[in-house]
Coordinates of C-alpha atoms in Angstrom, one line a residue:
A263 CA -29.7 -62.5 -12.8
H264 CA -33.5 -62.5 -12.0
P265 CA -33.0 -59.8 -9.2
L266 CA -31.5 -57.5 -11.6
M267 CA -34.4 -57.8 -14.2
V268 CA -37.0 -57.3 -11.5
R269 CA -35.3 -54.4 -10.0
A270 CA -35.0 -52.6 -13.3
A271 CA -38.7 -53.4 -14.2
R272 CA -40.0 -52.3 -11.0
S273 CA -38.1 -49.0 -11.3
A274 CA -39.4 -48.7 -15.0
F275 CA -43.1 -48.9 -13.9
E276 CA -42.8 -46.7 -10.7
A277 CA -41.5 -44.1 -13.0
I278 CA -44.6 -43.9 -15.2
D279 CA -46.8 -41.1 -14.4
S280 CA -50.0 -42.2 -13.0
R281 CA -52.0 -39.4 -14.7
Q282 CA -51.2 -41.2 -18.1
L283 CA -52.9 -44.4 -16.8
L284 CA -55.8 -42.5 -15.3
A285 CA -56.2 -40.8 -18.8
A286 CA -56.3 -44.1 -20.5
A287 CA -58.9 -45.4 -18.0
S288 CA -61.1 -42.3 -18.5
L289 CA -61.0 -43.2 -22.3
G290 CA -62.6 -46.3 -21.8
H291 CA -59.6 -48.7 -21.5
G292 CA -59.8 -51.7 -19.3
P293 CA -56.9 -52.7 -17.0
G294 CA -55.3 -55.2 -19.5
S295 CA -55.4 -52.7 -22.4
I296 CA -53.9 -49.9 -20.3
F297 CA -51.0 -52.3 -19.3
I298 CA -50.4 -53.5 -22.9
R299 CA -51.1 -50.1 -24.8
V300 CA -49.7 -47.6 -22.2
A301 CA -47.6 -49.0 -19.4
L302 CA -45.5 -51.5 -21.4
P303 CA -44.5 -48.9 -24.1
L304 CA -43.6 -46.2 -21.4
A305 CA -41.5 -48.9 -19.4
R306 CA -39.8 -50.3 -22.5
R307 CA -36.6 -48.8 -21.9
G308 CA -36.2 -49.8 -18.3
L309 CA -37.3 -53.4 -19.2
A310 CA -34.8 -53.7 -22.2
A311 CA -32.1 -52.3 -19.6
G312 CA -33.2 -55.0 -17.1
A313 CA -32.9 -57.7 -19.8
V314 CA -29.4 -56.6 -20.9
L315 CA -28.2 -56.7 -17.3
A316 CA -29.6 -60.2 -16.6
F317 CA -28.2 -61.4 -19.9
A318 CA -24.8 -60.0 -18.9
R319 CA -25.0 -61.5 -15.5
A320 CA -26.0 -64.9 -16.8
L321 CA -23.3 -64.9 -19.6
G322 CA -20.8 -64.0 -16.8
E323 CA -21.9 -66.8 -14.6
F324 CA -21.8 -69.2 -17.6
G325 CA -18.1 -68.1 -18.4
A326 CA -17.3 -68.7 -14.7
T327 CA -18.5 -72.1 -14.7
L328 CA -17.1 -73.0 -17.9
M329 CA -13.6 -72.1 -16.7
L330 CA -13.9 -73.8 -13.3
A331 CA -15.8 -77.0 -14.6
G332 CA -15.9 -77.2 -18.2
N333 CA -13.7 -78.6 -21.0
I334 CA -12.1 -81.5 -18.9
P335 CA -11.5 -84.4 -21.2
G336 CA -13.3 -87.3 -19.8
R337 CA -15.1 -85.7 -17.1
T338 CA -17.5 -83.1 -18.5

């Protein structure tokens, strides 16, 4: 599930226009402030999509494990 989240997050951050980050820097914001106030809000849709994909994958793996190894009386 982790690679799905990383891929979605990377794509979301790469899609941000660097001119917006440079504009925030020119207004006096530091790197941390730019990340929190500019980059994260711009990438929130990609981050949310990655979280949904990762959760769905984890849920599917849990279901498969439960079907194969779970609910055996006296063993699990």
